[in-house]
Each structure stands twice: as C-alpha cells, then as structure tokens.
Short mmCIF file of C-alpha atoms in Angstrom, two decimals:
data_model
loop_
_atom_site.label_atom_id
_atom_site.label_comp_id
_atom_site.label_asym_id
_atom_site.label_seq_id
_atom_site.Cartn_x
_atom_site.Cartn_y
_atom_site.Cartn_z
CA UNK A 397 -3.40 32.19 -38.38
CA UNK A 398 -0.59 30.70 -36.41
CA UNK A 399 0.40 28.72 -39.83
CA UNK A 400 1.63 32.07 -41.06
CA UNK A 401 4.39 31.87 -38.60
CA UNK A 402 6.74 29.44 -40.11
CA UNK A 403 10.17 31.14 -40.35
CA UNK A 404 11.59 27.98 -41.64
CA UNK A 405 9.24 27.71 -44.48
CA UNK A 406 9.93 31.41 -45.58
CA UNK A 407 13.72 30.63 -45.43
CA UNK A 408 13.04 27.61 -47.80
CA UNK A 409 11.03 29.61 -50.13
CA UNK A 410 13.60 32.40 -50.27
CA UNK A 411 16.35 29.79 -50.92
CA UNK A 412 14.47 27.99 -53.65
CA UNK A 413 13.38 31.51 -55.32
CA UNK A 414 16.60 33.21 -55.20
CA UNK A 415 18.93 29.94 -56.06
CA UNK A 416 16.42 28.57 -58.70
CA UNK A 417 16.44 31.95 -60.46
CA UNK A 418 20.21 32.56 -60.29
CA UNK A 419 20.83 29.08 -61.07
CA UNK A 420 19.08 29.56 -64.52
CA UNK A 421 21.55 32.30 -65.33
CA UNK A 422 24.26 29.94 -64.74
CA UNK A 423 22.88 26.93 -66.72
CA UNK A 424 22.42 29.56 -69.60
CA UNK A 425 26.18 30.26 -69.36
CA UNK A 426 27.00 26.50 -69.31
CA UNK A 427 24.86 26.16 -72.47
CA UNK A 428 26.72 28.83 -74.09
CA UNK A 429 30.29 28.96 -72.76
CA UNK A 430 31.24 31.83 -75.13
CA UNK A 431 29.24 34.10 -73.10
CA UNK A 432 32.26 33.72 -70.52
CA UNK A 433 34.40 35.42 -73.26
CA UNK A 434 32.62 38.79 -72.86
CA UNK A 435 33.01 38.60 -68.97
CA UNK A 436 36.72 37.62 -69.62
CA UNK A 437 37.21 40.67 -71.79
CA UNK A 438 35.53 43.04 -69.31
CA UNK A 439 37.96 41.79 -66.51
CA UNK A 440 41.00 41.85 -68.54
CA UNK A 441 40.04 45.59 -69.41
CA UNK A 442 39.81 46.15 -65.59
CA UNK A 443 43.29 44.84 -65.30
CA UNK A 444 42.31 41.42 -63.86
CA UNK A 445 43.17 37.90 -65.03
CA UNK A 446 40.53 36.94 -67.48
CA UNK A 447 40.30 33.32 -65.90
CA UNK A 448 38.56 35.08 -63.16
CA UNK A 449 35.43 34.98 -65.48
CA UNK A 450 35.07 31.37 -64.45
CA UNK A 451 34.16 32.57 -60.82
CA UNK A 452 30.68 33.42 -62.41
CA UNK A 453 29.92 29.70 -62.77
CA UNK A 454 30.77 29.54 -58.76
CA UNK A 455 28.33 32.34 -58.16
CA UNK A 456 25.63 31.17 -60.50
CA UNK A 457 25.87 27.48 -60.27
CA UNK A 458 27.60 26.21 -57.15
CA UNK A 459 26.43 28.93 -54.71
CA UNK A 460 22.59 28.83 -55.85
CA UNK A 461 22.83 24.59 -55.52
CA UNK A 462 24.29 25.25 -51.94
CA UNK A 463 21.25 27.50 -51.10
CA UNK A 464 18.68 25.39 -52.72
CA UNK A 465 19.63 22.15 -50.89
CA UNK A 466 20.42 24.06 -47.64
CA UNK A 467 24.18 22.99 -47.42
CA UNK A 468 26.32 25.84 -46.12
CA UNK A 469 23.45 28.18 -47.31
CA UNK A 470 25.11 31.32 -45.71
CA UNK A 471 28.25 30.86 -47.61
CA UNK A 472 26.16 30.24 -50.87
CA UNK A 473 24.23 33.30 -50.23
CA UNK A 474 27.31 35.47 -49.76
CA UNK A 475 28.79 33.98 -52.88
CA UNK A 476 25.60 34.80 -54.77
CA UNK A 477 25.71 38.35 -53.36
CA UNK A 478 29.42 38.81 -54.36
CA UNK A 479 28.50 37.70 -57.86
CA UNK A 480 25.90 40.12 -58.07
CA UNK A 481 28.17 42.94 -57.13
CA UNK A 482 30.63 42.08 -59.65
CA UNK A 483 28.06 41.88 -62.30
CA UNK A 484 26.79 45.41 -61.19
CA UNK A 485 30.28 46.78 -61.44
CA UNK A 486 31.08 45.16 -64.53
CA UNK A 487 27.85 45.55 -66.65
CA UNK A 488 25.57 47.63 -65.02
CA UNK A 489 27.27 50.73 -63.36
CA UNK A 490 25.81 53.04 -66.04
CA UNK A 491 22.32 51.92 -65.17
CA UNK A 492 22.59 52.41 -61.30
CA UNK A 493 20.44 55.61 -61.25
CA UNK A 494 18.08 54.76 -64.13
CA UNK A 495 14.32 53.96 -64.24
CA UNK A 496 12.54 51.68 -67.01
CA UNK A 497 9.87 52.43 -68.96
CA UNK A 498 7.32 51.46 -66.18
CA UNK A 499 8.98 53.72 -63.55
CA UNK A 500 10.60 50.92 -61.82
CA UNK A 501 14.45 50.85 -61.23
CA UNK A 502 16.28 49.54 -64.19
CA UNK A 503 18.08 47.23 -62.00
CA UNK A 504 15.28 45.89 -60.01
CA UNK A 505 16.07 42.35 -60.96
CA UNK A 506 19.68 42.65 -60.12
CA UNK A 507 18.80 44.33 -56.88
CA UNK A 508 16.19 41.67 -55.80
CA UNK A 509 18.85 38.88 -56.28
CA UNK A 510 21.42 40.75 -54.30
CA UNK A 511 19.03 41.53 -51.54
CA UNK A 512 17.65 37.74 -51.43
CA UNK A 513 21.32 36.62 -51.53
CA UNK A 514 22.04 38.76 -48.45
CA UNK A 515 19.20 37.64 -46.70
CA UNK A 516 20.12 34.15 -47.19
CA UNK A 517 23.48 35.20 -45.99
CA UNK A 518 22.15 36.59 -42.81
CA UNK A 519 19.02 34.37 -41.97
CA UNK A 520 20.85 30.92 -42.99
CA UNK A 521 19.02 27.92 -44.21
CA UNK A 522 16.47 27.18 -41.64
CA UNK A 523 15.46 23.61 -40.40
CA UNK A 524 14.08 22.58 -44.00
CA UNK A 525 17.46 21.99 -45.16
CA UNK A 526 20.20 19.07 -45.90
CA UNK A 527 22.42 20.53 -43.18
CA UNK A 528 20.60 23.38 -41.32
CA UNK A 529 22.71 26.42 -40.16
#
C-alpha cells in the first residue's frame, strides 16, 4: 500500500478541488458583474470604500488559478483564505452558530473552503506544480 503515501498527489488534489470550486464562484461573478454591487454596498455600510469589492475577483479568480497551476500556491491559498474570512464577516456572521436541516453546520461549505485554503497555505504546492514551493 506504498502508493497511498504520496503527499505530492494529495497536495495536487487539494489544490485542484479547493481552487476549482472557488474559481466557479469567481466565474459566476464575472458572468454577472452586478453581483459585485451587493458586495460594494455591504462594504460601504461598514465604512470601507466600495472599490474594495473588486478584491473578491482576486480571491475567487486569481488566487484559485495560482493554486490550481501551482504557481505561488501558498500565496494563492492565503488570498483564498482571506477572501473566505471577508465573506464570513460580510454575509454569514448571523449563521455562525446555526445548523442546517440535516444537522450539519450551515456554513460547512464556507468552512471547508477556508480550511482547504489554509491547508494550501501551510502545505504549499508539492512537486506536481508549475513552480513547486
């Protein structure tokens, strides 16, 4: 069962899954740019400049692509993690301590994205990457 001991393959799978799934959220925002207006309004309500809303494109397009191809994957992971923290604060604070209809955490998807992004940050890309770190 030595083939099960392949850290580089595990890191690749983590990068592809987390990066690919978060990238889909970013593509959705690119397809409907008006969705950024809601984010801009929430940021303005918190006293932040509305242009900061475009940072979501960094966290959901640029960072996932960095992780997927394995170029500066640790930085990409950190950017995705920051993006998820901002999303939790802006949109999901009221759901932090709630369960869904099946008994799971309401924010399990966001939690998994945050945890996966942090794992990429700490583990790096592995050898199966454009630029291993």
